[in-house]
Coordinates of C-alpha atoms in Angstrom, one line a residue:
Chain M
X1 CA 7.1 17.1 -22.3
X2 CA 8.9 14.1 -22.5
X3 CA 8.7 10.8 -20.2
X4 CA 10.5 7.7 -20.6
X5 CA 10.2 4.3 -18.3
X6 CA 13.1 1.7 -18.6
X7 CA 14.6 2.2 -22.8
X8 CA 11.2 2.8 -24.0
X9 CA 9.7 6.0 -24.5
X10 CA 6.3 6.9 -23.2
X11 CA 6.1 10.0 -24.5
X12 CA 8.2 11.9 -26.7
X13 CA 8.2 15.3 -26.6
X14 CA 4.1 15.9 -26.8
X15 CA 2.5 19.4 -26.4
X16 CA -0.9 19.5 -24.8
X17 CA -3.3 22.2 -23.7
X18 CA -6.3 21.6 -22.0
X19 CA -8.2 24.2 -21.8
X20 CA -10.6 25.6 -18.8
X21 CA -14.4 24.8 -17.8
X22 CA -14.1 22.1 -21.7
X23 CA -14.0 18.5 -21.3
X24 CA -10.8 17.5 -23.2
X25 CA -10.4 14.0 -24.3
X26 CA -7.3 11.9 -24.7
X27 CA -7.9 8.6 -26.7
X28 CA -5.5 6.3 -28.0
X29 CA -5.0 2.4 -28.2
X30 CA -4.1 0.6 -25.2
X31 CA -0.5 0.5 -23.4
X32 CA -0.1 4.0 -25.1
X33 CA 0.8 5.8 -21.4
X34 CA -2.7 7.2 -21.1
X35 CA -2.2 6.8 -17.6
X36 CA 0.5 7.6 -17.1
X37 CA -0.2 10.9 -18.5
X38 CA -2.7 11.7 -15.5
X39 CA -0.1 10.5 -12.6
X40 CA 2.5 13.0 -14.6
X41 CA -0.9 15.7 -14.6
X42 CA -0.9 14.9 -11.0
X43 CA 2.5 15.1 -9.9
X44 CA 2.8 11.3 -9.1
X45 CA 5.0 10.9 -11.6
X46 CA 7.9 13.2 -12.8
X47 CA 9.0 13.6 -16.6
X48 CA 12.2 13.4 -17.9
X49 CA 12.2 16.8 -19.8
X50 CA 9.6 19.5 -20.1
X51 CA 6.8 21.1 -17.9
X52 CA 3.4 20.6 -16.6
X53 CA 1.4 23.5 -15.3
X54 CA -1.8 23.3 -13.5
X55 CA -3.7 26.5 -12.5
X56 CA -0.3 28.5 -13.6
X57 CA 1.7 26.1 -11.1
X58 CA 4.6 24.0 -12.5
X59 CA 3.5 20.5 -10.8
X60 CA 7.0 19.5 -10.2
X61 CA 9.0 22.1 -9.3
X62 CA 6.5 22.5 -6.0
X63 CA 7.3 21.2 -2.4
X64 CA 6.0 18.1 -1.2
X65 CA 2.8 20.3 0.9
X66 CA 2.5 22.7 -2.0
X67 CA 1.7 19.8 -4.1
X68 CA -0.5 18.7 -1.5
X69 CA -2.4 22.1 -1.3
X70 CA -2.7 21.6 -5.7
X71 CA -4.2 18.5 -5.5
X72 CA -7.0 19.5 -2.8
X73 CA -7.9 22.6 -4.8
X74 CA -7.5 22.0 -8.1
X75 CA -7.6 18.1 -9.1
X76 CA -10.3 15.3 -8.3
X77 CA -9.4 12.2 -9.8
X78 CA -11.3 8.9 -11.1
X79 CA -9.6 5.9 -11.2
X80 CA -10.2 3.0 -13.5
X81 CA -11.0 0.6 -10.0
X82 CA -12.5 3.3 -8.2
X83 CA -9.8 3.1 -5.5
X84 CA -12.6 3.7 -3.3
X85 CA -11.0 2.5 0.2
X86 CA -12.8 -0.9 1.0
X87 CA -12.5 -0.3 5.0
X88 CA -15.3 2.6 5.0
X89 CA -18.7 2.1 3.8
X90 CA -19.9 4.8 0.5
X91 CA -21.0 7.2 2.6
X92 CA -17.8 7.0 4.9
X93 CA -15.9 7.4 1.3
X94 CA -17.2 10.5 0.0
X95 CA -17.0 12.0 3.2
X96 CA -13.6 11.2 3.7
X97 CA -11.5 14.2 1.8
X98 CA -14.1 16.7 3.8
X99 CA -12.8 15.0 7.2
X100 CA -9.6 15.3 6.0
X101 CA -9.3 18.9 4.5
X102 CA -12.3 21.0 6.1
X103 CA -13.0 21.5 9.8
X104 CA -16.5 21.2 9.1
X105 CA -18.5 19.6 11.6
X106 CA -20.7 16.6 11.1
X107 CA -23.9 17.6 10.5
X108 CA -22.7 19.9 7.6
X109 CA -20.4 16.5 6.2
X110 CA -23.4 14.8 6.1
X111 CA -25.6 17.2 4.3
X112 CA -22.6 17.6 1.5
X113 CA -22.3 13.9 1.4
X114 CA -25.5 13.2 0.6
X115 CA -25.7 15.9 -1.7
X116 CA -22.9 14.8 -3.8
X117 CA -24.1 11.2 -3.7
X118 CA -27.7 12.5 -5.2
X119 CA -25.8 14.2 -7.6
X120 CA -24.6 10.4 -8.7
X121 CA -27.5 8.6 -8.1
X122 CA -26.8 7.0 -5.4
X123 CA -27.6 8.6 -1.7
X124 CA -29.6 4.9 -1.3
X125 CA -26.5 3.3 -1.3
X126 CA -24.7 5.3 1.5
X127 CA -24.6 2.1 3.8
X128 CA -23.1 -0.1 1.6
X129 CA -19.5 -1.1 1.6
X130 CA -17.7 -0.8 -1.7
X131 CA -17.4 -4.2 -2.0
X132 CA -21.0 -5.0 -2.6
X133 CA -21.0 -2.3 -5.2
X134 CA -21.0 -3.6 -8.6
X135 CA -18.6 -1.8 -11.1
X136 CA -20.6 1.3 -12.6
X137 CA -21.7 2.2 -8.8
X138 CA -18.8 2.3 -7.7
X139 CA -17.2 4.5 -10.2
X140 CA -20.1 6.7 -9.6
X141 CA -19.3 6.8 -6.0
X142 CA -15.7 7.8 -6.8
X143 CA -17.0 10.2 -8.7
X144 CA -18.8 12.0 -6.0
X145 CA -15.9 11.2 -3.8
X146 CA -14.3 13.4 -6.6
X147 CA -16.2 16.1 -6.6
X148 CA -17.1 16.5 -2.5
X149 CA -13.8 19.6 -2.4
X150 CA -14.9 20.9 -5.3
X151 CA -12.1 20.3 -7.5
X152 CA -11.4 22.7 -10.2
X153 CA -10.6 20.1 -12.7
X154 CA -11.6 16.5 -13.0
X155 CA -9.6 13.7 -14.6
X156 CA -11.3 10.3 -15.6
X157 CA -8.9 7.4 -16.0
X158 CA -11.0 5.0 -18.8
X159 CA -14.0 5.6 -17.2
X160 CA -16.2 3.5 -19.2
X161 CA -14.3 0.3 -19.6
X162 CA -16.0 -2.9 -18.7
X163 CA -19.5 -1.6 -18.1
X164 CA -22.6 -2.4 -19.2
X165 CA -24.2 -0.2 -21.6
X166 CA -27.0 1.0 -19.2
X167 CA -24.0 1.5 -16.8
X168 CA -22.1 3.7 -20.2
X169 CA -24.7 5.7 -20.6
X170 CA -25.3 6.9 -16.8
X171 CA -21.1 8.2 -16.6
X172 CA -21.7 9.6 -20.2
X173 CA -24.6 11.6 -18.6
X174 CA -23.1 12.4 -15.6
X175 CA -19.6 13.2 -17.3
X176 CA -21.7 15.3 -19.5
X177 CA -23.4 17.0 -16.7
X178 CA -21.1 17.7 -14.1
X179 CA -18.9 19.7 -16.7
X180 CA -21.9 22.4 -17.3
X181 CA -23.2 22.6 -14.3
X182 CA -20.4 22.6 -12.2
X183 CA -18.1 24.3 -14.8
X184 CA -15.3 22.0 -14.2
X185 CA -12.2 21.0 -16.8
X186 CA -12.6 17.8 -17.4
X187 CA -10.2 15.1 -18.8
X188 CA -11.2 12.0 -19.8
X189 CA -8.5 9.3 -20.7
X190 CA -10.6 6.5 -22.7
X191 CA -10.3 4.3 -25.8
X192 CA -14.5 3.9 -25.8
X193 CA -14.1 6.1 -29.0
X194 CA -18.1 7.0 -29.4
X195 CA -19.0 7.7 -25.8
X196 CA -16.2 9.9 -25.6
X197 CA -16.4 11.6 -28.8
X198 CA -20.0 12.2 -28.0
X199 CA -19.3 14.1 -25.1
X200 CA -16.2 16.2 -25.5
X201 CA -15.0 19.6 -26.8
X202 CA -11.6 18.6 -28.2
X203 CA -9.8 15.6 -28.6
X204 CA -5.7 14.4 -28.8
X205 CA -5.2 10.7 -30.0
X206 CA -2.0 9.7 -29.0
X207 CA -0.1 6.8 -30.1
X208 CA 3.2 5.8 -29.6
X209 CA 4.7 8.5 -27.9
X210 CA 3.5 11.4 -30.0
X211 CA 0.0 13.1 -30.4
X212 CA -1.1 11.6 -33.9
X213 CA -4.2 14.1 -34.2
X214 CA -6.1 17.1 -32.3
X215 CA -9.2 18.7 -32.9
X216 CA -12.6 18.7 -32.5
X217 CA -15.0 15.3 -32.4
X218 CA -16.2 16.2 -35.7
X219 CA -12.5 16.8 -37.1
X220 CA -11.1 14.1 -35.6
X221 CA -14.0 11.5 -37.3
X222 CA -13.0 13.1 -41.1
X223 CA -9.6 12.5 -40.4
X224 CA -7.3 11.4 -43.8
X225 CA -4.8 9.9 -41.6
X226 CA -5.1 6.3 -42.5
X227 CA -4.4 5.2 -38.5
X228 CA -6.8 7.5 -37.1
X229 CA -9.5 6.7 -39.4
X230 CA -8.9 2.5 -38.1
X231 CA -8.6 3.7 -34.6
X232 CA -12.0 5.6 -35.1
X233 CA -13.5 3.5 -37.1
X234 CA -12.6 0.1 -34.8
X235 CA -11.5 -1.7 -37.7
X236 CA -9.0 -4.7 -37.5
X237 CA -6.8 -4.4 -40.2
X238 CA -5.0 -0.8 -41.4
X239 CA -1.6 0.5 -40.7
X240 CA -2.2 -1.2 -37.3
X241 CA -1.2 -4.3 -38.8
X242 CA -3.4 -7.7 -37.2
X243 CA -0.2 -9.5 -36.6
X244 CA 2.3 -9.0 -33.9
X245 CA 5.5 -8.7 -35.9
X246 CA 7.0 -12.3 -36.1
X247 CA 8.6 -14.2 -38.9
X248 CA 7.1 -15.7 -41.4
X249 CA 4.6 -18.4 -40.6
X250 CA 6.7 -21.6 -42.6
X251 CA 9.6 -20.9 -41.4
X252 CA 8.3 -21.0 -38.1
X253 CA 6.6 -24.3 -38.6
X254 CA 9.3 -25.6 -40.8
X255 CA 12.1 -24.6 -37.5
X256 CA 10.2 -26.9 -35.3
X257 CA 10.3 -26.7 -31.7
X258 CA 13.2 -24.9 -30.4
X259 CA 16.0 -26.6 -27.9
Chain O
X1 CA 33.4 -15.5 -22.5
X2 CA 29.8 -14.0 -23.5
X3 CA 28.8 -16.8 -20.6
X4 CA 30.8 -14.7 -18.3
X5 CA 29.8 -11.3 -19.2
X6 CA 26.3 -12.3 -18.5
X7 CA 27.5 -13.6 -15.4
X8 CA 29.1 -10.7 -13.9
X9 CA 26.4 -8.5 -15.6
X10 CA 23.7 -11.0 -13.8
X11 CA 26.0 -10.6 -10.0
X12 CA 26.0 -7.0 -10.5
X13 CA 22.0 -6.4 -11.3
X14 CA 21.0 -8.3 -8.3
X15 CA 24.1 -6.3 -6.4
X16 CA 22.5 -3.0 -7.7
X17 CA 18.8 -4.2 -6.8
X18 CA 19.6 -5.1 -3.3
X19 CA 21.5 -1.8 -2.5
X20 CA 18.5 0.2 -3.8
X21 CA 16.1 -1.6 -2.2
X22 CA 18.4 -0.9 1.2
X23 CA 18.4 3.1 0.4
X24 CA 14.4 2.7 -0.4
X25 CA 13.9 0.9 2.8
X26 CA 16.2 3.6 4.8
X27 CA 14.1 6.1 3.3
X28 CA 10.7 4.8 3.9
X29 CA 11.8 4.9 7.7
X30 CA 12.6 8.1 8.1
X31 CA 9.7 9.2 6.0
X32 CA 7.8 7.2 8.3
X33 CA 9.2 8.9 11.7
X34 CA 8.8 11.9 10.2
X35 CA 4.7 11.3 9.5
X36 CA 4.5 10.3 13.3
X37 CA 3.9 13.5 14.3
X38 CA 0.1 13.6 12.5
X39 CA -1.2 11.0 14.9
X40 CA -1.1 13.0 17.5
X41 CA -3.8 14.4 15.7
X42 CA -5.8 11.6 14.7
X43 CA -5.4 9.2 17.8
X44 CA -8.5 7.0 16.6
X45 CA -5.8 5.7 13.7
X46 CA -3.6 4.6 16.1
X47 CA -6.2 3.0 18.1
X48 CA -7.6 1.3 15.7
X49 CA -4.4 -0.2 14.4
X50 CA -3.4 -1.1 18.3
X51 CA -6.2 -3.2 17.9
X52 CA -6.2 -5.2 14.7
X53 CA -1.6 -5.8 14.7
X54 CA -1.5 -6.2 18.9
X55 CA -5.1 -7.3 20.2
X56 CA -5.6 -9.7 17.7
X57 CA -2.3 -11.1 18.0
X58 CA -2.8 -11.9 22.1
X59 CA -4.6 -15.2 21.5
X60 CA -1.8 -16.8 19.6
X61 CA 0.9 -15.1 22.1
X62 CA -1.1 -16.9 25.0
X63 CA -1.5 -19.9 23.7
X64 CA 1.9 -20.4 22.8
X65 CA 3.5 -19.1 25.9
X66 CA 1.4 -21.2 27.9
X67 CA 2.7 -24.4 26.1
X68 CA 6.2 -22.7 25.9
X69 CA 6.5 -22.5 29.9
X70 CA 5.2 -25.8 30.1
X71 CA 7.6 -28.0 28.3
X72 CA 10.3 -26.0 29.7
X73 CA 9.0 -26.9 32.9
X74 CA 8.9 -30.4 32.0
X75 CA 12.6 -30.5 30.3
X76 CA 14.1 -28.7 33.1
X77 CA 12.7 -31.3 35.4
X78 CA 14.3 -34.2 33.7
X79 CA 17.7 -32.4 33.9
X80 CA 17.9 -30.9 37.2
X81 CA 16.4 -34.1 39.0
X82 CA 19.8 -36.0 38.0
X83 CA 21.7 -33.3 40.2
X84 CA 18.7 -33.2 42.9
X85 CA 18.2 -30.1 41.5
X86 CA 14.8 -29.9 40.8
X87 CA 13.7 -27.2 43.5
X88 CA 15.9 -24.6 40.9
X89 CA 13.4 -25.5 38.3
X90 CA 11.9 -21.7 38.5
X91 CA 15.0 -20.3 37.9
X92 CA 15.8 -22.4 34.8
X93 CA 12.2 -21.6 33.3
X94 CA 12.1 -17.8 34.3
X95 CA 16.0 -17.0 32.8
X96 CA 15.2 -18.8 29.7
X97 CA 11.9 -16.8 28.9
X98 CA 12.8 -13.9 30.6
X99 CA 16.2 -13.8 28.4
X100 CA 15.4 -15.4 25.5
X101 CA 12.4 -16.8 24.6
X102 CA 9.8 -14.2 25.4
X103 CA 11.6 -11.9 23.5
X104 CA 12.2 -14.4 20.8
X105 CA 9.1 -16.2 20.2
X106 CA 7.2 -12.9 20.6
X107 CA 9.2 -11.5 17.8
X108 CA 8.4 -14.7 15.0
X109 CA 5.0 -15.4 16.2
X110 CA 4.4 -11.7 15.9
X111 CA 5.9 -11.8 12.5
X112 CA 4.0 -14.2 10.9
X113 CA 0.7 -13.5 12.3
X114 CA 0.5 -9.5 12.1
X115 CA 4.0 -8.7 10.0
X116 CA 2.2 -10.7 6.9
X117 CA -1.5 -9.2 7.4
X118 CA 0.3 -5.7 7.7
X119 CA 2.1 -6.8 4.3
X120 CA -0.8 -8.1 2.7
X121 CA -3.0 -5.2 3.7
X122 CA -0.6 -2.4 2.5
X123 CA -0.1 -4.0 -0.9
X124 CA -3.7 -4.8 -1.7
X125 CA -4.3 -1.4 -1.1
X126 CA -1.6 -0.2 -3.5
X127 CA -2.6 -2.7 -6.1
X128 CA -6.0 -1.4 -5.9
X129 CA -4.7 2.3 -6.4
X130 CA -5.6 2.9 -2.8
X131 CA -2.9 4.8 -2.2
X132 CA -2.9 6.4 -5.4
X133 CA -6.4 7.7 -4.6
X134 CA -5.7 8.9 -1.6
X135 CA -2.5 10.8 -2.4
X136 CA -4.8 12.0 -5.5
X137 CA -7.1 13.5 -3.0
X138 CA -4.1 15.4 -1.0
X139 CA -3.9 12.6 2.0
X140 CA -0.3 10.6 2.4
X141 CA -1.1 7.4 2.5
X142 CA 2.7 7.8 4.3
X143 CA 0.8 9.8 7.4
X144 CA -3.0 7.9 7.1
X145 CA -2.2 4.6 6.3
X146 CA 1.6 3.4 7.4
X147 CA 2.2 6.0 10.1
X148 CA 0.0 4.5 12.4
X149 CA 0.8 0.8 11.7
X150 CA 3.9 1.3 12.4
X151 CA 3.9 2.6 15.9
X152 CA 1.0 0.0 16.5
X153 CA 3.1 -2.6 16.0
X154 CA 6.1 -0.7 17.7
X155 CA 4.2 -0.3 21.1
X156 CA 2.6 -4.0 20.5
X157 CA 5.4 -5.8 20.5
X158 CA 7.4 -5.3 23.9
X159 CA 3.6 -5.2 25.4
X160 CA 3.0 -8.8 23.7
X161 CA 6.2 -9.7 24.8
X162 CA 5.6 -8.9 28.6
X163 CA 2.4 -11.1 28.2
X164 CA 4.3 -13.9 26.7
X165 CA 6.7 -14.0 29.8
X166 CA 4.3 -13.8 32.7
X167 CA 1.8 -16.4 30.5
X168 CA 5.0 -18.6 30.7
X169 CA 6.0 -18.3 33.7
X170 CA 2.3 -19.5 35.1
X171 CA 2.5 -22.3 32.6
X172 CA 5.8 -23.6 34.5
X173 CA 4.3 -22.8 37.7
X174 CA 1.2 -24.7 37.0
X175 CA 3.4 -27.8 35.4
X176 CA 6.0 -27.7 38.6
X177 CA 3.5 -27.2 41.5
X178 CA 1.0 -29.8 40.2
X179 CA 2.7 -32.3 37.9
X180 CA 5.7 -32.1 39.7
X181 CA 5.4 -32.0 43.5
X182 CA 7.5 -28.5 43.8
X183 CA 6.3 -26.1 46.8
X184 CA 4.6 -23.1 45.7
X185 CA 6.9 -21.1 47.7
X186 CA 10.2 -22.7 46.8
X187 CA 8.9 -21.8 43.3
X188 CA 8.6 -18.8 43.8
X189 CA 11.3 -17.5 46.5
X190 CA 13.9 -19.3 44.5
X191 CA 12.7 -16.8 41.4
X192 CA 13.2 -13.9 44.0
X193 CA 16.6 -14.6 44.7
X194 CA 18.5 -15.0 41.3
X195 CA 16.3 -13.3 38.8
X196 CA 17.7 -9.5 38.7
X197 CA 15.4 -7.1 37.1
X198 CA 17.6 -5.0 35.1
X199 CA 20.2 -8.0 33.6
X200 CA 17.2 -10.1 32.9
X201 CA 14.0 -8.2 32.5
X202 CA 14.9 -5.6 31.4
X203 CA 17.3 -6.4 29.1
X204 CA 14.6 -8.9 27.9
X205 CA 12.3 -5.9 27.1
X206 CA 15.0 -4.3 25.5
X207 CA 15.3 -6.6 22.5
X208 CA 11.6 -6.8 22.3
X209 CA 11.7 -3.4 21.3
X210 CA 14.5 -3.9 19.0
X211 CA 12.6 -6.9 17.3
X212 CA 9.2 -5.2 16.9
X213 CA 10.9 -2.0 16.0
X214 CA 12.9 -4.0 12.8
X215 CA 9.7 -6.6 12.0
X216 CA 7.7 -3.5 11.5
X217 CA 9.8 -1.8 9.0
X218 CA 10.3 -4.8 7.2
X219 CA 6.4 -6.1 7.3
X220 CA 5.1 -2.1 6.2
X221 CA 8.0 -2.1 3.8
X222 CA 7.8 -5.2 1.7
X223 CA 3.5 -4.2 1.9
X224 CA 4.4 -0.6 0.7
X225 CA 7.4 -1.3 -1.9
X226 CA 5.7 -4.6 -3.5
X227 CA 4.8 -5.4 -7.5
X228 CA 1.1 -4.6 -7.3
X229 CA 0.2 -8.3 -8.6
X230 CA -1.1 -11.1 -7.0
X231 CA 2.6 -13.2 -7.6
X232 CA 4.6 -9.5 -5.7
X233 CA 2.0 -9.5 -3.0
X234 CA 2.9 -13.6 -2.7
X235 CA 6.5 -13.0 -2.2
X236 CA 5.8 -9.5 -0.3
X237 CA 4.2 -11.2 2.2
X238 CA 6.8 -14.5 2.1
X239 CA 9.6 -12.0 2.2
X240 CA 7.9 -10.1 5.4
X241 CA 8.5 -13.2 7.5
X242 CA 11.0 -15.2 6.1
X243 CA 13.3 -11.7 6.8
X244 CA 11.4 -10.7 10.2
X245 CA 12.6 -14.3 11.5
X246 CA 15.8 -14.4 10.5
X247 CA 16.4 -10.8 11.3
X248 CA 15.1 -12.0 15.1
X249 CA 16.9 -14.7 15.4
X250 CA 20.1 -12.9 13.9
X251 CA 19.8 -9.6 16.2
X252 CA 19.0 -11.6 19.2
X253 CA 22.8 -13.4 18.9
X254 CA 24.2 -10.0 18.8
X255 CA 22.1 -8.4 21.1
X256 CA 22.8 -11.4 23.7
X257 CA 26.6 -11.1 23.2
X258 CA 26.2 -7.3 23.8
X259 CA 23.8 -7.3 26.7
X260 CA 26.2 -10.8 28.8
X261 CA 29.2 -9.7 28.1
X262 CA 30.2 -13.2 27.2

């Protein structure tokens, strides 16, 4: 599959596989199209050459209400924000795709809600409005928003970036959990290289367009590529040089300011 | 000649931008009339959106009608007493608002009070992957979210404009009967006589439906269609009424010498 935005190129011709009821993990450094990836997973997006197949279903070859019908019964999604929707308080959030999609009547919406918000922690909380959630909450409410049609497949969009490590460790947990007991596919886009290492079956780090390295945790930490091992490891200098690429430093200086 | 290969280069980018962002805009409409349909299921959308782009406009409408009909009355005063004139003063006051500045003044105060919340709300929402979530969980934000702003604002307008005009009217009434020593019922029988409800009210009406219908589409457009960063949603919002006015005040000119037959 190939996707390109403008004259750069995303990704260039990559080959991925995730497979069913495993949490698969897609790491690589920042600006890399991580993303981007998802919105293409979810049909938001459309790529230049190739396939994606969901559930057997080629994502972009269906009609605008086919795609509609995929999304509802196969894909929950987490975004970075939350993109919880600040009009309706947590509980009026989670319930929100059941109003939508199911003719359920209320008292059933409400049990399910407040099931799927125990499930996160946070069934206390159903009166709040999103915006007096602090970060980690309200990921964990968009996770249960997530998860109240019973998707098939989950995919997390850097879901540990910017929290607190109390905050990590509670969406490690629940990442963790929600993929055994539910037995839902689960992919998590992330550069938080130990959190998701800890908690994933296989893993593809991506870098500049192409898929560098995939395997499991443990192969991907004895890695001899020399820019995996940096990327791993956190380190700041390696193939990934410190410098943006710029001329040499005296010459700058010597040039002087620019008319 | 490099300076004027960048040039033309330059003419033709912004050419190219502003023709896509016509066909983008045509499109959004007619995926937008096309999603009207799924209010009929979901009313409370509508409703809810009637209040917050017309209710909440009404105070500013009233206000400024009020103040509207009075200076007219007062101006049309000063002229018409040279000519011993002044018992035509209702007629002066009703044709203008009637014709032209209900319609008008509905259309701009209405764009810059709910066109540039409607803008600001839309992109907020898209710049904090509202929209993305929701189309991720199977609802268009098309249907849930514009859908229903649209037609709010498309039934507020001519609605807000009908309050504007009778608001005005009074505010005339009040200034010629009490500053001005006019009989109540030369006021009003003079009114009777010359203003003709199709040539004036109604056509009136009609370009209030033609403004709200095109500062609508331009205020849910510019909210849909903006960079998702604080500086797009700046000029989103900027653009919504700088191009709702100017696209009043334009289709009013051609809509008058349509509707006159000047």
């Amino acid at each position: 599959m190939s996707f390109s935005r403008g004259e750069r190129m995303i990704f260039d011709n990559i080959d991925m596989d995730i497979v069913r009821g495993k949490v698969t993990a897609i790491m690589g450094p920042s600006g890399t199209g991580k993303t981007t990836l998802l919105k293409l997973i979810g049909g938001q997006l459309r790529p230049d050459a190739g396939t994606i197949h969901v559930d057997g279903e080629n994502v972009h070859q269906l009609s605008q209400s086919a795609l509609y019908k995929l999304r509802q019964r196969t894909m929950g999604m987490l975004f970075q924000s939350g993109a919880l929707l600040t009009d309706l308080s947590v509980f009026d959030n989670v319930a929100f795709p059941l109003r939508e999609h199911t003719a359920l009547p209320e008292s059933a919406i409400h049990h399910l809600v407040l099931l799927k918000l125990e499930a996160v922690g946070l069934r206390g909380a159903r009166d709040l409005m999103p915006a007096e959630l602090s970060g980690g909450m309200a990921r964990r409410v968009a996770l249960a928003r997530a998860i109240a049609l019973d998707p098939e497949m989950i995919m997390y969009d850097e879901p540990f970036t910017g929290q607190d490590p109390i905050s990590m460790g509670v969406l490690v947990k629940l990442i963790h959990d929600m993929n055994h007991a539910l037995g839902l596919t689960s992919v998590v886009v992330s550069h938080d290289v130990d959190e998701t290492a800890s908690i994933s079956d296989y893993i593809y780090v991506i870098s500049n367009g192409k898929v560098v390295q995939n395997g499991t945790p443990v192969d991907i930490k004895q890695s001899s590529s020399p820019w995996v091992r940096q990327f791993m490891g956190g380190l700041a200098d390696g193939p990934v040089p410190f410098h943006f690429p710029a001329q040499p430093l005296m010459d700058d200086l010597l040039q002087g300011v620019k008319r | 000649m490099n300076g004027l290969a960048n040039f033309l280069q330059a003419v033709g980018h912004r050419l190219l931008n502003r023709f896509s962002r016509i066909g983008r805009g045509s499109l959004f409409l007619w995926q937008c009339l096309l999603s009207l349909g799924y209010l009929l299921r979901r009313p409370r959308l509508l409703v809810a959106q009637l209040y917050s782009v017309g209710v909440q406009t009404l105070l500013i409408i009233l206000v400024a009608g009020l103040f509207v009909g009075m200076v007219l009355a007062l101006q049309a005063y000063i002229v018409l007493v040279d000519f011993g004139a002044e018992e035509s003063i209702s007629l002066m006051v009703s044709l203008s608002i009637l014709r032209e500045l209900g319609p008008v003044f509905t259309g701009l105060l209405f764009a810059g009070r709910a066109g540039s919340a409607l803008t600001a709300e839309i992109g907020l929402m898209k710049s904090t992957e509202q929209l993305s979530g929701m189309e991720m969980m199977a609802v268009n934000p098309m249907k849930y979210i514009i859908a229903p702003r649209f037609l709010a604002g498309i039934l507020s307008v001519p609605m807000l404009t009908a309050i504007f005009m009778a608001i005005a009217i009074l505010g005339g009434f009040f200034v010629a009967t009490e500053m001005l020593g006019i009989y109540e019922g030369v006021f009003w029988s003079q009114m009777q006589t010359k203003v003709d409800f199709y040539d004036d009210l109604i056509n009136g009406m009609i370009k209030s439906v033609v403004f709200g219908f095109v500062v609508v589409w331009i205020a849910v457009f510019e909210g849909y269609d903006c960079v998702p960063t604080s500086e797009g949603l700046g000029q989103a919002t900027t653009r919504t009424v700088v191009h709702g006015s100017l696209a009043v005040l334009g289709l009013d000119f051609i809509l008058t010498a349509l509707m006159f037959n000047v």
